[in-house]
Amino acid sequence: MTDDATATAATGSTLGYEQARDELIEVVRRLEAGGTSLEESLALWERGEELAKVCRHWLEGARARLDAALAGPADGEGPAGG
């Protein structure tokens, strides 16, 4: 596992989608507002990248669950069957 993947896995295991999204919004707001040092801006950018990966991970998981639910039973049995 790469350092990047390890960091994302550690962050993702503690943050839910909404928490990561809200923190990402705040990071973007701070970057857009300016007034931070180069070092702080780089740290914010890196944190934003981590948070974006966490959000992407949650969204991919949600997409997989939706796809599985929409696929339904493969043999044609369903709630209306009988």
mmCIF file with all atom_site columns, C-alpha atoms in Angstrom:
data_model
loop_
_atom_site.group_PDB
_atom_site.id
_atom_site.type_symbol
_atom_site.label_atom_id
_atom_site.label_alt_id
_atom_site.label_comp_id
_atom_site.label_asym_id
_atom_site.label_entity_id
_atom_site.label_seq_id
_atom_site.pdbx_PDB_ins_code
_atom_site.Cartn_x
_atom_site.Cartn_y
_atom_site.Cartn_z
_atom_site.occupancy
_atom_site.B_iso_or_equiv
_atom_site.pdbx_formal_charge
_atom_site.auth_seq_id
_atom_site.auth_comp_id
_atom_site.auth_asym_id
_atom_site.auth_atom_id
_atom_site.pdbx_PDB_model_num
ATOM 1  C CA . MET A 1 1  ? 0.000   0.000   0.000   1.00 0.00 ? 1  MET A CA 1
ATOM 2  C CA . THR A 1 2  ? 1.357   3.447   -0.880  1.00 0.00 ? 2  THR A CA 1
ATOM 3  C CA . ASP A 1 3  ? 1.784   6.202   1.690   1.00 0.00 ? 3  ASP A CA 1
ATOM 4  C CA . ASP A 1 4  ? -1.036  8.090   -0.047  1.00 0.00 ? 4  ASP A CA 1
ATOM 5  C CA . ALA A 1 5  ? -3.388  5.111   0.161   1.00 0.00 ? 5  ALA A CA 1
ATOM 6  C CA . THR A 1 6  ? -2.425  4.518   3.785   1.00 0.00 ? 6  THR A CA 1
ATOM 7  C CA . ALA A 1 7  ? -3.167  8.143   4.694   1.00 0.00 ? 7  ALA A CA 1
ATOM 8  C CA . THR A 1 8  ? -6.496  8.019   2.884   1.00 0.00 ? 8  THR A CA 1
ATOM 9  C CA . ALA A 1 9  ? -7.437  4.739   4.550   1.00 0.00 ? 9  ALA A CA 1
ATOM 10 C CA . ALA A 1 10 ? -6.597  6.159   7.981   1.00 0.00 ? 10 ALA A CA 1
ATOM 11 C CA . THR A 1 11 ? -8.560  9.348   7.302   1.00 0.00 ? 11 THR A CA 1
ATOM 12 C CA . GLY A 1 12 ? -11.462 7.487   5.710   1.00 0.00 ? 12 GLY A CA 1
ATOM 13 C CA . SER A 1 13 ? -11.841 5.125   8.611   1.00 0.00 ? 13 SER A CA 1
ATOM 14 C CA . THR A 1 14 ? -12.521 8.010   10.975  1.00 0.00 ? 14 THR A CA 1
ATOM 15 C CA . LEU A 1 15 ? -14.503 10.397  8.764   1.00 0.00 ? 15 LEU A CA 1
ATOM 16 C CA . GLY A 1 16 ? -17.945 9.916   7.340   1.00 0.00 ? 16 GLY A CA 1
ATOM 17 C CA . TYR A 1 17 ? -18.869 11.375  3.969   1.00 0.00 ? 17 TYR A CA 1
ATOM 18 C CA . GLU A 1 18 ? -20.630 14.420  5.398   1.00 0.00 ? 18 GLU A CA 1
ATOM 19 C CA . GLN A 1 19 ? -17.757 15.210  7.759   1.00 0.00 ? 19 GLN A CA 1
ATOM 20 C CA . ALA A 1 20 ? -15.170 14.931  4.982   1.00 0.00 ? 20 ALA A CA 1
ATOM 21 C CA . ARG A 1 21 ? -17.313 17.006  2.609   1.00 0.00 ? 21 ARG A CA 1
ATOM 22 C CA . ASP A 1 22 ? -17.862 19.745  5.181   1.00 0.00 ? 22 ASP A CA 1
ATOM 23 C CA . GLU A 1 23 ? -14.160 19.912  6.022   1.00 0.00 ? 23 GLU A CA 1
ATOM 24 C CA . LEU A 1 24 ? -13.308 19.969  2.313   1.00 0.00 ? 24 LEU A CA 1
ATOM 25 C CA . ILE A 1 25 ? -15.682 22.902  1.798   1.00 0.00 ? 25 ILE A CA 1
ATOM 26 C CA . GLU A 1 26 ? -13.913 24.768  4.602   1.00 0.00 ? 26 GLU A CA 1
ATOM 27 C CA . VAL A 1 27 ? -10.480 24.000  3.124   1.00 0.00 ? 27 VAL A CA 1
ATOM 28 C CA . VAL A 1 28 ? -11.579 25.317  -0.280  1.00 0.00 ? 28 VAL A CA 1
ATOM 29 C CA . ARG A 1 29 ? -13.078 28.418  1.334   1.00 0.00 ? 29 ARG A CA 1
ATOM 30 C CA . ARG A 1 30 ? -9.805  29.156  3.133   1.00 0.00 ? 30 ARG A CA 1
ATOM 31 C CA . LEU A 1 31 ? -7.749  28.634  -0.018  1.00 0.00 ? 31 LEU A CA 1
ATOM 32 C CA . GLU A 1 32 ? -10.029 30.866  -2.084  1.00 0.00 ? 32 GLU A CA 1
ATOM 33 C CA . ALA A 1 33 ? -9.977  33.590  0.582   1.00 0.00 ? 33 ALA A CA 1
ATOM 34 C CA . GLY A 1 34 ? -6.198  33.799  0.380   1.00 0.00 ? 34 GLY A CA 1
ATOM 35 C CA . GLY A 1 35 ? -4.097  35.452  3.031   1.00 0.00 ? 35 GLY A CA 1
ATOM 36 C CA . THR A 1 36 ? -2.313  32.251  4.027   1.00 0.00 ? 36 THR A CA 1
ATOM 37 C CA . SER A 1 37 ? 1.388   31.574  3.756   1.00 0.00 ? 37 SER A CA 1
ATOM 38 C CA . LEU A 1 38 ? 2.722   29.326  1.037   1.00 0.00 ? 38 LEU A CA 1
ATOM 39 C CA . GLU A 1 39 ? 3.399   26.590  3.579   1.00 0.00 ? 39 GLU A CA 1
ATOM 40 C CA . GLU A 1 40 ? -0.116  26.796  5.013   1.00 0.00 ? 40 GLU A CA 1
ATOM 41 C CA . SER A 1 41 ? -1.640  26.856  1.527   1.00 0.00 ? 41 SER A CA 1
ATOM 42 C CA . LEU A 1 42 ? 0.274   23.703  0.595   1.00 0.00 ? 42 LEU A CA 1
ATOM 43 C CA . ALA A 1 43 ? -0.852  21.983  3.802   1.00 0.00 ? 43 ALA A CA 1
ATOM 44 C CA . LEU A 1 44 ? -4.452  22.976  3.080   1.00 0.00 ? 44 LEU A CA 1
ATOM 45 C CA . TRP A 1 45 ? -4.156  21.711  -0.502  1.00 0.00 ? 45 TRP A CA 1
ATOM 46 C CA . GLU A 1 46 ? -2.791  18.358  0.692   1.00 0.00 ? 46 GLU A CA 1
ATOM 47 C CA . ARG A 1 47 ? -5.570  18.036  3.254   1.00 0.00 ? 47 ARG A CA 1
ATOM 48 C CA . GLY A 1 48 ? -8.106  18.885  0.571   1.00 0.00 ? 48 GLY A CA 1
ATOM 49 C CA . GLU A 1 49 ? -6.738  16.121  -1.646  1.00 0.00 ? 49 GLU A CA 1
ATOM 50 C CA . GLU A 1 50 ? -7.047  13.610  1.211   1.00 0.00 ? 50 GLU A CA 1
ATOM 51 C CA . LEU A 1 51 ? -10.601 14.712  1.934   1.00 0.00 ? 51 LEU A CA 1
ATOM 52 C CA . ALA A 1 52 ? -11.564 14.515  -1.738  1.00 0.00 ? 52 ALA A CA 1
ATOM 53 C CA . LYS A 1 53 ? -10.303 10.916  -1.824  1.00 0.00 ? 53 LYS A CA 1
ATOM 54 C CA . VAL A 1 54 ? -12.357 10.077  1.265   1.00 0.00 ? 54 VAL A CA 1
ATOM 55 C CA . CYS A 1 55 ? -15.460 11.557  -0.369  1.00 0.00 ? 55 CYS A CA 1
ATOM 56 C CA . ARG A 1 56 ? -14.746 9.695   -3.607  1.00 0.00 ? 56 ARG A CA 1
ATOM 57 C CA . HIS A 1 57 ? -14.368 6.432   -1.662  1.00 0.00 ? 57 HIS A CA 1
ATOM 58 C CA . TRP A 1 58 ? -17.753 6.916   0.054   1.00 0.00 ? 58 TRP A CA 1
ATOM 59 C CA . LEU A 1 59 ? -19.455 7.853   -3.221  1.00 0.00 ? 59 LEU A CA 1
ATOM 60 C CA . GLU A 1 60 ? -17.993 4.845   -5.033  1.00 0.00 ? 60 GLU A CA 1
ATOM 61 C CA . GLY A 1 61 ? -19.259 2.597   -2.236  1.00 0.00 ? 61 GLY A CA 1
ATOM 62 C CA . ALA A 1 62 ? -22.697 4.168   -2.445  1.00 0.00 ? 62 ALA A CA 1
ATOM 63 C CA . ARG A 1 63 ? -22.726 3.717   -6.237  1.00 0.00 ? 63 ARG A CA 1
ATOM 64 C CA . ALA A 1 64 ? -21.820 0.039   -5.857  1.00 0.00 ? 64 ALA A CA 1
ATOM 65 C CA . ARG A 1 65 ? -24.644 -0.463  -3.354  1.00 0.00 ? 65 ARG A CA 1
ATOM 66 C CA . LEU A 1 66 ? -27.131 1.284   -5.641  1.00 0.00 ? 66 LEU A CA 1
ATOM 67 C CA . ASP A 1 67 ? -26.006 -0.760  -8.630  1.00 0.00 ? 67 ASP A CA 1
ATOM 68 C CA . ALA A 1 68 ? -26.405 -3.960  -6.624  1.00 0.00 ? 68 ALA A CA 1
ATOM 69 C CA . ALA A 1 69 ? -29.861 -2.930  -5.418  1.00 0.00 ? 69 ALA A CA 1
ATOM 70 C CA . LEU A 1 70 ? -30.980 -1.962  -8.910  1.00 0.00 ? 70 LEU A CA 1
ATOM 71 C CA . ALA A 1 71 ? -29.717 -5.237  -10.330 1.00 0.00 ? 71 ALA A CA 1
ATOM 72 C CA . GLY A 1 72 ? -32.146 -7.060  -8.031  1.00 0.00 ? 72 GLY A CA 1
ATOM 73 C CA . PRO A 1 73 ? -32.500 -10.805 -7.861  1.00 0.00 ? 73 PRO A CA 1
ATOM 74 C CA . ALA A 1 74 ? -30.878 -12.517 -10.838 1.00 0.00 ? 74 ALA A CA 1
ATOM 75 C CA . ASP A 1 75 ? -33.468 -15.321 -11.033 1.00 0.00 ? 75 ASP A CA 1
ATOM 76 C CA . GLY A 1 76 ? -36.497 -13.091 -11.482 1.00 0.00 ? 76 GLY A CA 1
ATOM 77 C CA . GLU A 1 77 ? -37.885 -13.627 -8.006  1.00 0.00 ? 77 GLU A CA 1
ATOM 78 C CA . GLY A 1 78 ? -39.042 -10.477 -6.352  1.00 0.00 ? 78 GLY A CA 1
ATOM 79 C CA . PRO A 1 79 ? -41.548 -9.168  -3.862  1.00 0.00 ? 79 PRO A CA 1
ATOM 80 C CA . ALA A 1 80 ? -44.386 -9.565  -6.394  1.00 0.00 ? 80 ALA A CA 1
ATOM 81 C CA . GLY A 1 81 ? -43.424 -13.136 -7.258  1.00 0.00 ? 81 GLY A CA 1
ATOM 82 C CA . GLY A 1 82 ? -45.244 -15.956 -5.868  1.00 0.00 ? 82 GLY A CA 1
#
